[in-house]
mmCIF file of C-alpha atoms and ligand atoms in Angstrom:
data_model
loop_
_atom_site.group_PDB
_atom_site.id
_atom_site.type_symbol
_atom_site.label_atom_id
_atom_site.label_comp_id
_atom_site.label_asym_id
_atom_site.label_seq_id
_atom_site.Cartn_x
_atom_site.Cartn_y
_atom_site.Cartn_z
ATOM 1 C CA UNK A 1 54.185 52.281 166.168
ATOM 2 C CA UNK A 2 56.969 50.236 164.782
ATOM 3 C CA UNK A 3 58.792 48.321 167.383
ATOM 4 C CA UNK A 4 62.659 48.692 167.941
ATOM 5 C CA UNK A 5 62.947 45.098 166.956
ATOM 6 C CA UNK A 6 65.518 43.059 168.542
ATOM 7 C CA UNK A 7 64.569 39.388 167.317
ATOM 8 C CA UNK A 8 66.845 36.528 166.659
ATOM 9 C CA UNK A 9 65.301 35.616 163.551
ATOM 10 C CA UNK A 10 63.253 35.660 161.270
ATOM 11 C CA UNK A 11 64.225 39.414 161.930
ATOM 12 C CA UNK A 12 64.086 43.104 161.275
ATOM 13 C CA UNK A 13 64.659 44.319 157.354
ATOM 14 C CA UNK A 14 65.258 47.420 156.541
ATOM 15 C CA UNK A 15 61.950 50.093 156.301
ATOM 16 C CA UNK A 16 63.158 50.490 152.941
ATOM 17 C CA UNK A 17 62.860 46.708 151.799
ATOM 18 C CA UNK A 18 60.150 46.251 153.142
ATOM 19 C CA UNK A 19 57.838 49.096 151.632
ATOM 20 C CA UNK A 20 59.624 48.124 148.212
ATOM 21 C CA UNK A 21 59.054 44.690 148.509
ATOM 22 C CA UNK A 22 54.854 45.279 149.141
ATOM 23 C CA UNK A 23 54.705 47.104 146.488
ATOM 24 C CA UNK A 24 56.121 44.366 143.982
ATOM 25 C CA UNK A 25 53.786 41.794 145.425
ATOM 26 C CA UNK A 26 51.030 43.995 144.189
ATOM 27 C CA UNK A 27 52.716 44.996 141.143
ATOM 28 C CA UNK A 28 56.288 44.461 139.848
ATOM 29 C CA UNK A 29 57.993 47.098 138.150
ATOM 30 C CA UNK A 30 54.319 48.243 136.390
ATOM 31 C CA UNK A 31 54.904 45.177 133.927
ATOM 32 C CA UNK A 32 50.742 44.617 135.086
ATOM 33 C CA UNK A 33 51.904 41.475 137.164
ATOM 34 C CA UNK A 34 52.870 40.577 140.685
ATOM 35 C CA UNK A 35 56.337 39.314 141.354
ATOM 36 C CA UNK A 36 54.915 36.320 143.161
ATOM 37 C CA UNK A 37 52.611 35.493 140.023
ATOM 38 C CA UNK A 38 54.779 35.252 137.434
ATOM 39 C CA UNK A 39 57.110 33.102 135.725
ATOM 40 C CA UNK A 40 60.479 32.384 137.216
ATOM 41 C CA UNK A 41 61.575 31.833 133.529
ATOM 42 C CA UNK A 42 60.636 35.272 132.683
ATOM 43 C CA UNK A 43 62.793 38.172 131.707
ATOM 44 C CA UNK A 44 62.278 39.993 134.806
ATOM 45 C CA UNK A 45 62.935 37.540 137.507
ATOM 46 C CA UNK A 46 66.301 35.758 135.443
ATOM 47 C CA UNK A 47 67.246 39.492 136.346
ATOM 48 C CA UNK A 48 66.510 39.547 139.607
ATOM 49 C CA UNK A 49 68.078 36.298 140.434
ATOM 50 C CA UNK A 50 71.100 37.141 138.594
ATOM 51 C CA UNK A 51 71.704 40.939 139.946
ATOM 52 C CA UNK A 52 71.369 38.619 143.334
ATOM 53 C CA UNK A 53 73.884 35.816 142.680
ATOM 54 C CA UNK A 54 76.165 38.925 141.502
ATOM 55 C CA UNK A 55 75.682 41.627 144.255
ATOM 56 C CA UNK A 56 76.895 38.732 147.122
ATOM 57 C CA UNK A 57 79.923 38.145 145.094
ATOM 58 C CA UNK A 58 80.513 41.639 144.563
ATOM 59 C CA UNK A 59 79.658 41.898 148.712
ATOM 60 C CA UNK A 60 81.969 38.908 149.451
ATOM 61 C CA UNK A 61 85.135 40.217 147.075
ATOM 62 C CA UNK A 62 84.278 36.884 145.266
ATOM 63 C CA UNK A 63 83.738 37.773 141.829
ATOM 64 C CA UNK A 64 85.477 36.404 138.983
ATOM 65 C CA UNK A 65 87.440 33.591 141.656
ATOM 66 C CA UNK A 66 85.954 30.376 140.870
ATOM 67 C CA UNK A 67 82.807 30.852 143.124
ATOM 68 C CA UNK A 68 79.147 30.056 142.491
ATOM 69 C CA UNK A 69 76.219 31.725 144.415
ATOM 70 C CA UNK A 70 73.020 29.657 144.490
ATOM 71 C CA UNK A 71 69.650 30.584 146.077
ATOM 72 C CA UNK A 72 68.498 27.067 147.657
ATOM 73 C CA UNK A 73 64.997 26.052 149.853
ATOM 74 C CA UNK A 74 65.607 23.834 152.934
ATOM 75 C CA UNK A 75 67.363 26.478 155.635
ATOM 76 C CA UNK A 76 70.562 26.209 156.893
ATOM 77 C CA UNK A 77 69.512 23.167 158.543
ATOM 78 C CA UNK A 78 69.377 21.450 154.620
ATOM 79 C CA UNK A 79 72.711 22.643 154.130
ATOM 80 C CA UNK A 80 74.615 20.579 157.186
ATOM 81 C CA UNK A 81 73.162 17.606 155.654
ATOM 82 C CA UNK A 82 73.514 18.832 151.458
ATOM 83 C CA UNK A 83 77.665 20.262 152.652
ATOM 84 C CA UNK A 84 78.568 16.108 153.923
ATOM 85 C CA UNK A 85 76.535 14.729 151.018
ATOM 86 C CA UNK A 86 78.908 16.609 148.587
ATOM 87 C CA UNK A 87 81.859 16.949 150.233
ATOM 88 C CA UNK A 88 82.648 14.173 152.618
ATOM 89 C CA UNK A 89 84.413 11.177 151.066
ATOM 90 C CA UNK A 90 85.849 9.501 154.475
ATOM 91 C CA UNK A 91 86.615 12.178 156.781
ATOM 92 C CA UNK A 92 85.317 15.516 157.990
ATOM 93 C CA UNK A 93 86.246 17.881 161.001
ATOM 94 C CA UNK A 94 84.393 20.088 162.907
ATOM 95 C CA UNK A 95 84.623 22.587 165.216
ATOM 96 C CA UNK A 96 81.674 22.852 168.101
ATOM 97 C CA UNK A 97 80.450 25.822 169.312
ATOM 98 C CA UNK A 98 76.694 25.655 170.199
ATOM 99 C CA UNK A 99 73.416 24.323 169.244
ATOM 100 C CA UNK A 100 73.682 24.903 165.419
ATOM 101 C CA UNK A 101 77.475 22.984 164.926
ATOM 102 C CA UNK A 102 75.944 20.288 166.659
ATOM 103 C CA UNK A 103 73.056 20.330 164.555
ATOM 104 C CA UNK A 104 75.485 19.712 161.375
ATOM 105 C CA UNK A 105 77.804 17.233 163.173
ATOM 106 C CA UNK A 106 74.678 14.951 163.702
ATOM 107 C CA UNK A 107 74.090 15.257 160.002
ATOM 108 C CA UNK A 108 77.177 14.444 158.537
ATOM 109 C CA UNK A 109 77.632 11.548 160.309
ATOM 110 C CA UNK A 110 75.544 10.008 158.151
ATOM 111 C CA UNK A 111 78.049 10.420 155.689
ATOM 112 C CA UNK A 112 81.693 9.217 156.999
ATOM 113 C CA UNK A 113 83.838 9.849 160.046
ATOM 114 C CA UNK A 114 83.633 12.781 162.031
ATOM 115 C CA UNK A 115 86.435 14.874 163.672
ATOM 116 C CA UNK A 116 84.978 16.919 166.475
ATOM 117 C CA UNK A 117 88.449 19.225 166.377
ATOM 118 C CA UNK A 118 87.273 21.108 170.080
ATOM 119 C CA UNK A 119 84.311 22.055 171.702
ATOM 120 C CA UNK A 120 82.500 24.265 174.228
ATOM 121 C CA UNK A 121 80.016 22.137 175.271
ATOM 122 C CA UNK A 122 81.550 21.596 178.944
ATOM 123 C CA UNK A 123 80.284 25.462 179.858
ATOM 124 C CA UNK A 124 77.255 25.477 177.972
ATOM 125 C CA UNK A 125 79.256 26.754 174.788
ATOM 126 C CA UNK A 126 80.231 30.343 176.276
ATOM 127 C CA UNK A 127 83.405 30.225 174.831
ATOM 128 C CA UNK A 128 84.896 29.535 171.394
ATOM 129 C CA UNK A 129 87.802 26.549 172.044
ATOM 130 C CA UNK A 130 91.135 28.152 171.200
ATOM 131 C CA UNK A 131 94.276 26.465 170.249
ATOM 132 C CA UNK A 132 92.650 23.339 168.392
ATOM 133 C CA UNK A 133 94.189 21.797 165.492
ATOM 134 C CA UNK A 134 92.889 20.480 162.329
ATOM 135 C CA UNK A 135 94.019 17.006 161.086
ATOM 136 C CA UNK A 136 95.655 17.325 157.658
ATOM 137 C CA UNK A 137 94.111 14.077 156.308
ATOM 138 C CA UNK A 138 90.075 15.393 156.014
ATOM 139 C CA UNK A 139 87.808 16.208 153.338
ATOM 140 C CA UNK A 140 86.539 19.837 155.130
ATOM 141 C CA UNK A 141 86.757 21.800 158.082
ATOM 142 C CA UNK A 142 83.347 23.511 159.276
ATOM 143 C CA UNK A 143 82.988 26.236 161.510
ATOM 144 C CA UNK A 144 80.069 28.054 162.302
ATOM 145 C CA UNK A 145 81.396 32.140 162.738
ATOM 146 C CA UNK A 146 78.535 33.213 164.690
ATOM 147 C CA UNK A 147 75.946 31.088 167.095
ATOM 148 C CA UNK A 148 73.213 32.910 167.373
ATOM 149 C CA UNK A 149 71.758 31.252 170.565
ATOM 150 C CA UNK A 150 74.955 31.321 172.780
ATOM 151 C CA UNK A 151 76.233 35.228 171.686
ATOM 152 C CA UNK A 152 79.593 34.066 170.773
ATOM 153 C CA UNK A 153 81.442 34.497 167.300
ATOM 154 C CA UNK A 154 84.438 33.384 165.980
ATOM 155 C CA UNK A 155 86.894 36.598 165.687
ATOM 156 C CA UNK A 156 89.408 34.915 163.471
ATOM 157 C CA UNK A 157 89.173 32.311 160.598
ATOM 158 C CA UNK A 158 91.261 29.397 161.395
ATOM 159 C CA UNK A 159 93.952 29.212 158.692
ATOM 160 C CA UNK A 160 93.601 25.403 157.269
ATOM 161 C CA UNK A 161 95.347 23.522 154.346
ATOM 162 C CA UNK A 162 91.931 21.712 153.870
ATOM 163 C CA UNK A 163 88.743 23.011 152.437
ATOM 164 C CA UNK A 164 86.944 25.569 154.891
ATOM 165 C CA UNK A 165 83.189 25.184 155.223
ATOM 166 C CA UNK A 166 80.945 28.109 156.882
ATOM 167 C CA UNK A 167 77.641 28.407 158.680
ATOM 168 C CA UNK A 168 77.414 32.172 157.999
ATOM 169 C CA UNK A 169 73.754 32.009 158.926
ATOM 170 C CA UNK A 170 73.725 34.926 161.379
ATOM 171 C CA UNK A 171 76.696 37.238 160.601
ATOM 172 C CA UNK A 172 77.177 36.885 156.587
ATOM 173 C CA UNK A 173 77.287 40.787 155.865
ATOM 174 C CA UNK A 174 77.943 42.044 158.685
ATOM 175 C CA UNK A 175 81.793 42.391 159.136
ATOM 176 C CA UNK A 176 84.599 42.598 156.351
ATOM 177 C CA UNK A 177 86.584 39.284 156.277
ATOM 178 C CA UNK A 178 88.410 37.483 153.370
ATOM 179 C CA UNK A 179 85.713 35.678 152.421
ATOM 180 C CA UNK A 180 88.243 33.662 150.198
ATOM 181 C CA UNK A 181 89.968 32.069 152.834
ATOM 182 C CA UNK A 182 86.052 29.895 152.907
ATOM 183 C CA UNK A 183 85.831 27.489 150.199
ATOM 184 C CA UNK A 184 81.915 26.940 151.001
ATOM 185 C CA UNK A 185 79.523 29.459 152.712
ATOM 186 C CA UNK A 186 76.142 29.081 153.547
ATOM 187 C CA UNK A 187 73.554 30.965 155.150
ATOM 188 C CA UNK A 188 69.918 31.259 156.026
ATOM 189 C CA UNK A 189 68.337 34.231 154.673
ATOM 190 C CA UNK A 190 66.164 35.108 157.539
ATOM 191 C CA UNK A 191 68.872 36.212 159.927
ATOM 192 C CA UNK A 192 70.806 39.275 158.160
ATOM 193 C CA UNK A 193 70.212 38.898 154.204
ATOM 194 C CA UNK A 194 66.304 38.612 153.788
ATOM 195 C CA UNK A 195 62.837 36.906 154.845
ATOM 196 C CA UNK A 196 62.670 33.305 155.181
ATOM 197 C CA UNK A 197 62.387 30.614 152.635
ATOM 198 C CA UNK A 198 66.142 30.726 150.623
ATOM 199 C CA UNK A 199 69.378 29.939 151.959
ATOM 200 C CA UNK A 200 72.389 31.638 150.155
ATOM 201 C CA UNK A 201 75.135 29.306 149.103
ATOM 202 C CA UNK A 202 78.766 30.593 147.925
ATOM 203 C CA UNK A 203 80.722 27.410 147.298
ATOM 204 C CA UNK A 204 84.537 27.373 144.897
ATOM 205 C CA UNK A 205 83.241 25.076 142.214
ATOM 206 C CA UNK A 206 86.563 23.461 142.267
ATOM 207 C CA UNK A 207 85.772 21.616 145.503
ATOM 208 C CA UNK A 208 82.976 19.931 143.795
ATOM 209 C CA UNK A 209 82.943 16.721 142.336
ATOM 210 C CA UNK A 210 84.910 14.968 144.220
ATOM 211 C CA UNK A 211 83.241 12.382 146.205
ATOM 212 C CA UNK A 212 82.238 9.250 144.180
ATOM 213 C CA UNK A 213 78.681 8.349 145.989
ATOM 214 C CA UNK A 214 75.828 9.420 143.898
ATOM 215 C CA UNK A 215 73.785 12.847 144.556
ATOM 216 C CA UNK A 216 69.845 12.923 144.356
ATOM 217 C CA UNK A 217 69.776 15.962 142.141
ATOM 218 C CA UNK A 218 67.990 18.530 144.354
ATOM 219 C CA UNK A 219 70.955 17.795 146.892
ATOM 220 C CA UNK A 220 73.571 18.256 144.712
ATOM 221 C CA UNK A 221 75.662 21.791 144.251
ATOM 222 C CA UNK A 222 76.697 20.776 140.513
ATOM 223 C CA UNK A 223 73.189 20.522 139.379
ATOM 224 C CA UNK A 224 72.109 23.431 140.700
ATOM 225 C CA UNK A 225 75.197 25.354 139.309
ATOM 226 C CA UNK A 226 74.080 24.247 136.166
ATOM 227 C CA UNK A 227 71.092 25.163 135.976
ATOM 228 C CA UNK A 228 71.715 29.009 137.504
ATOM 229 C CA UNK A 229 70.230 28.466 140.430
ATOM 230 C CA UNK A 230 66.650 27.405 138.837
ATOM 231 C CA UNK A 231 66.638 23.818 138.501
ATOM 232 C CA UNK A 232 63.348 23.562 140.131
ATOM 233 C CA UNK A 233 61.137 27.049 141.102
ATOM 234 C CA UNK A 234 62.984 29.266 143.167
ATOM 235 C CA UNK A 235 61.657 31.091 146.118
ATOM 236 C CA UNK A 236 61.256 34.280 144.191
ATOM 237 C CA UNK A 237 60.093 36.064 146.842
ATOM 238 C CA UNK A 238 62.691 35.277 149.364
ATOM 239 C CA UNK A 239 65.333 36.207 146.212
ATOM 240 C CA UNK A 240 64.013 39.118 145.432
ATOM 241 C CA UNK A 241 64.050 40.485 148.708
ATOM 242 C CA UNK A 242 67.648 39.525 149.441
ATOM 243 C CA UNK A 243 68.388 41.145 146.413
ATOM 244 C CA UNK A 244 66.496 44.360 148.442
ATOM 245 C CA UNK A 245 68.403 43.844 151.317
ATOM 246 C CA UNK A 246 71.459 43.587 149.654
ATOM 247 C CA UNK A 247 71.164 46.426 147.034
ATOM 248 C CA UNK A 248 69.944 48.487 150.294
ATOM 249 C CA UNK A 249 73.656 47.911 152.125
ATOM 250 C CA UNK A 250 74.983 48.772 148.713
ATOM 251 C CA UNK A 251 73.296 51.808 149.124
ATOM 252 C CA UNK A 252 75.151 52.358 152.638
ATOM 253 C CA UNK A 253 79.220 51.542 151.325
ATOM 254 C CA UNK A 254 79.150 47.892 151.295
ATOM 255 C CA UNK A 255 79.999 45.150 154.860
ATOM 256 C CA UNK A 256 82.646 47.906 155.513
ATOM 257 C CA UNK A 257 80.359 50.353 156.465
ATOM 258 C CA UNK A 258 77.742 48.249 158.361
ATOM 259 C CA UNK A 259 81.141 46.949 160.122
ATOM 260 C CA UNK A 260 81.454 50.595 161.751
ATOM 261 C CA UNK A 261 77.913 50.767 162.516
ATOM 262 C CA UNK A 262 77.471 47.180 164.059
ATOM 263 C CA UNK A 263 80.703 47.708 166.495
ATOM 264 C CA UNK A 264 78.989 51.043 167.570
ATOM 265 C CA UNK A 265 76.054 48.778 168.488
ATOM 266 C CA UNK A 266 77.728 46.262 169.968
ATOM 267 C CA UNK A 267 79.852 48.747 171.897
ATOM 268 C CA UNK A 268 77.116 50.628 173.035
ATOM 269 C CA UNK A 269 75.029 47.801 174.278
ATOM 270 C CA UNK A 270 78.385 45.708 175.936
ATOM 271 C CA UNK A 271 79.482 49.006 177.876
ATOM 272 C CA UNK A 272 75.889 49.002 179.297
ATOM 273 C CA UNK A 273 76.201 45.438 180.351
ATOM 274 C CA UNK A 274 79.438 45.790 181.946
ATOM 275 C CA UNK A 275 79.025 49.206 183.276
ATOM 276 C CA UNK A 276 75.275 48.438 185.103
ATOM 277 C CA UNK A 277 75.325 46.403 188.131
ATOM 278 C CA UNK A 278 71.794 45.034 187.567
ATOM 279 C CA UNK A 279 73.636 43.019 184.061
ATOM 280 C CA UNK A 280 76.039 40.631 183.382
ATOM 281 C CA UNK A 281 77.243 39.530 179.863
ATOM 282 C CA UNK A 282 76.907 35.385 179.312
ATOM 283 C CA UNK A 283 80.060 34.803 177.187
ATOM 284 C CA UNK A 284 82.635 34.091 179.709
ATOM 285 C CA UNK A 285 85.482 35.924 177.702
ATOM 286 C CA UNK A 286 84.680 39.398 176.355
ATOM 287 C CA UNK A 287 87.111 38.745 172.858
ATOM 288 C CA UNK A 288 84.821 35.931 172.562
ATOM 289 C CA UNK A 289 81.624 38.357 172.296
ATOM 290 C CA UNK A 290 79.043 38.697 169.138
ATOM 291 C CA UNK A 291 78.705 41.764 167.530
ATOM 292 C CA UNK A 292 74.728 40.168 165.867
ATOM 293 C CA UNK A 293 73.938 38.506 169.102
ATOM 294 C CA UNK A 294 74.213 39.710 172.980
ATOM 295 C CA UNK A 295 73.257 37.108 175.742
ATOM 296 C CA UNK A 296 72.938 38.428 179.226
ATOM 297 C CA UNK A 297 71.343 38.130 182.425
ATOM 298 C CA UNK A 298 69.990 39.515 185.262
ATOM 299 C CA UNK A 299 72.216 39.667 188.787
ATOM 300 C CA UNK A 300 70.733 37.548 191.108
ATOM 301 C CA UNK A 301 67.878 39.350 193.256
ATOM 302 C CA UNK A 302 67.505 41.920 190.611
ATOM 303 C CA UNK A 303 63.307 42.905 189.886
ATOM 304 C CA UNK A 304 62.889 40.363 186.405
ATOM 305 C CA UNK A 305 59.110 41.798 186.682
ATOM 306 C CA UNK A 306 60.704 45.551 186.531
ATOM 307 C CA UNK A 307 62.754 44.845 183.869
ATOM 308 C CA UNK A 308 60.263 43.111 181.343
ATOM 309 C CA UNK A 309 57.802 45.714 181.947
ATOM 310 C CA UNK A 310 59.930 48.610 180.808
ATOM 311 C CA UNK A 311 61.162 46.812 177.233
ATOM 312 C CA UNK A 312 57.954 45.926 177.059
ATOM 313 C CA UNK A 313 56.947 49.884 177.464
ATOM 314 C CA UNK A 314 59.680 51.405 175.528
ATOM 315 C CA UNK A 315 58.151 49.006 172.471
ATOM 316 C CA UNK A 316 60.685 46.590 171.978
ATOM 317 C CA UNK A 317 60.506 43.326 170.796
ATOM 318 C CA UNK A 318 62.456 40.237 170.832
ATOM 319 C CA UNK A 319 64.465 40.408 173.875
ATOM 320 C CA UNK A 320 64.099 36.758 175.529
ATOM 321 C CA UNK A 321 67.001 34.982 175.415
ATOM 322 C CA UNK A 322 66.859 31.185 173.883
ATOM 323 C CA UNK A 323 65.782 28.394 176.780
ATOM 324 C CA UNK A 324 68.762 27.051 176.419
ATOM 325 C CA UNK A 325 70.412 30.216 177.872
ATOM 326 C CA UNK A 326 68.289 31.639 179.545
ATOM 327 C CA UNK A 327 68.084 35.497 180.709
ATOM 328 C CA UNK A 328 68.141 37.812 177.421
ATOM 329 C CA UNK A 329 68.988 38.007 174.012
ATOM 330 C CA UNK A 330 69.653 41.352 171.886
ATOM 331 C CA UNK A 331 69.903 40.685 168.315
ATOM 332 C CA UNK A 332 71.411 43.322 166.302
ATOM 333 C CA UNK A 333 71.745 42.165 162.885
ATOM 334 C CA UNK A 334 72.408 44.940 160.322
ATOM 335 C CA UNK A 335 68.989 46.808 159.870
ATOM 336 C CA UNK A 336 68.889 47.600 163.311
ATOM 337 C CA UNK A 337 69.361 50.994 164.086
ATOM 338 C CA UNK A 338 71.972 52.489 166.312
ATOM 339 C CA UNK A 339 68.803 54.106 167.885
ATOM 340 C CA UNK A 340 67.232 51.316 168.743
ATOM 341 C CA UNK A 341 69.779 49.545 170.749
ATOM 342 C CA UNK A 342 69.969 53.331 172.375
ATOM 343 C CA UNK A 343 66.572 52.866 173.259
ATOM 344 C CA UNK A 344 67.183 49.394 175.189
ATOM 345 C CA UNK A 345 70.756 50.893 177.068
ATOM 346 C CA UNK A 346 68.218 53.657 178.318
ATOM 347 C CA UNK A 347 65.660 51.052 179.257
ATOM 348 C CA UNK A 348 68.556 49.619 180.978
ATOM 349 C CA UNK A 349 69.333 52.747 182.972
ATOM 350 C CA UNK A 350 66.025 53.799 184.040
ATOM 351 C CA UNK A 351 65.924 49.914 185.143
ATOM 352 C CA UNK A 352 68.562 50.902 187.869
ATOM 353 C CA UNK A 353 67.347 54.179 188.814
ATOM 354 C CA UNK A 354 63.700 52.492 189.556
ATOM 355 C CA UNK A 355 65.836 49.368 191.730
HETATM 356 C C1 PLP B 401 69.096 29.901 162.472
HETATM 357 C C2 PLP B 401 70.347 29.181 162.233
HETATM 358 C C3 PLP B 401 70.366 27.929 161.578
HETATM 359 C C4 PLP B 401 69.109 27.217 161.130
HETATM 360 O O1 PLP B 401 68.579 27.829 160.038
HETATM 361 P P1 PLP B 401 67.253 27.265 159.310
HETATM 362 O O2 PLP B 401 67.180 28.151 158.116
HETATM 363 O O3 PLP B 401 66.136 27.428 160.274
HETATM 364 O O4 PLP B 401 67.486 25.842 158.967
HETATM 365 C C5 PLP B 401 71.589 27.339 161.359
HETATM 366 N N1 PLP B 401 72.732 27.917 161.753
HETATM 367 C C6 PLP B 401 72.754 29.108 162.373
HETATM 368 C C7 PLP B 401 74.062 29.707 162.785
HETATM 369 C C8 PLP B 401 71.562 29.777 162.632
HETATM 370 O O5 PLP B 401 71.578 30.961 163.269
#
């Protein structure tokens, strides 16, 4: 039986994708050749890479406004070092909000002075800082809208007269936004667009080209622009099944409609948390919540045995929270059914009853 899959990431894909996505590694499209065994240069996959790089403009409300989509290798975790190599001249700010900003502070350190704008470190980031402000004079401001370990998200983007740079890893697609208030957005496919092994890039070429240190060629944006997105071999597997995933939310109506089905989720699964004795939420201010990622723990004396054994029963998967943390962690990201999380709420119950 298929588990009700609840993992952070790499995570759950939609049925769909995935039986779509077997087939084409046995055969693509009946041309007589797999997709993973034939020539990135070739008719077919050009296709595929460019239906991709247009569908997440068309997603985003990005096309025809100055934005490029690349496919890159490397994770997110290439990009906090790849953003400061292209964009940071002198100065950069940053805004701190768990385990991931910090991540790309460390990196672009390397690469000139760092403004570290707020941060939530002093309560184990359970809280996105409020009322910071952004110093006129730097190259970028970088946020990161969702962190996936702690279970908070950013609910508004900051309004800045400087560049805006995005670590979208966990919540790209998932909630309408105007994406062009970002001038660069990246994201690791594994968490809501696809399997691991590409990391989507949206970046306003006009940004570009800017900072006068020279770029090794696989780290620079311009080269890959120019190239389409193929200046070495992509990961055409990874590509092709964002290009799955994406085509499948097509399918649905678009981020709008996920956006309904995601706060149903997330309401469902909060009211449980708040309602139920047994739970309480981790993010210290509710408005501060994620709708991809819900961190919570048990109250103190509650049966942790109890509780394990009946996810573990009702077949779901995925439910420990990050060491960091601690105590649990549902992730919801968009191919999660509304039954699923359903499923855990009445885990949740029976959990009580059985106390
Ligand atoms: C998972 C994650 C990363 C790291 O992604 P990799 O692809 O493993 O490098 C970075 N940022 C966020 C917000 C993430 O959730």
């Amino acid at each position: 039986m298929k588990k009700h899959n609840f993992s952070p990431g790499p995570c759950i894909l939609p049925a769909s994708v995935m039986a779509k996505a077997a087939e084409a590694v046995v055969e693509y499209n009946g041309i007589g050749l797999s997709l993973i065994e034939m020539s990135h240069r070739s008719k077919e996959f050009v296709e595929i890479m460019e239906s991709a790089r247009n569908l997440v403009l068309e997603h985003l409300g990005l096309s025809n406004k100055g934005y490029q989509v690349l496919f890159l290798q490397g994770g997110a975790s290439m990009e906090f070092l790849m953003v400061a190599y292209n964009l940071l001249q002198n100065k950069a700010a940053y805004l701190n909000t768990g385990t991931w900003s910090t991540k790309a502070i460390k990196e672009a350190k390397m690469f000139g002075e760092l403004v570290e704008v707020a941060s939530s470190k002093d309560q184990n980031f359970n809280y996105i800082p409020a009322n910071f402000e952004v110093p006129a004079d730097v190259d970028y401001f970088h946020i990161t809208s969702n962190n996936t370990i702690f279970g908070t998200q950013l609910q508004e983007i900051p309004n800045t007269t400087v560049p805006l740079v995005c670590d979208m890893s966990s919540d790209i697609f998932s909630r309408q936004m105007d994406f062009s208030k970002f001038d660069l957005i990246y994201a690791g496919a594994q968490k809501n667009m696809g399997p691991a092994g590409t990391t989507l890039v949206v970046v306003k070429e006009d940004i570009l080209g800017k900072v006068d240190r020279q770029i090794p060629s696989m780290l620079d944006y311009n080269v890959h622009i120019g190239k389409d997105s193929m200046f070495n071999t992509p990961p055409v597997f990874a590509v092709y099944v964002s290009l799955l995933t994406l085509q499948w939310l097509k399918d649905l109506g678009g981020i709008s409609e996920i956006e309904k089905i995601n706060n149903a989720k997330a309401d469902l699964l909060y009211g449980e948390i708040d309602r139920n004795p047994l739970f309480k939420g981790f993010v210290a201010n509710p408005a501060d919540r994620s709708k991809m990622n819900a961190t919570f723990n048990l109250a103190e004396n509650a049966n942790k045995g109890l509780f394990d054994q009946l996810w573990n029963e009702a077949g779901i998967n995925g439910l420990n929270g990050h060491r960091s943390v601690g105590g649990y962690r549902a992730s919801m990201y968009n191919a999660l059914s509304l039954d699923s999380v359903q499923v855990l709420v009445d885990v949740m119950k029976e959990f009580e009853q059985k106390s």
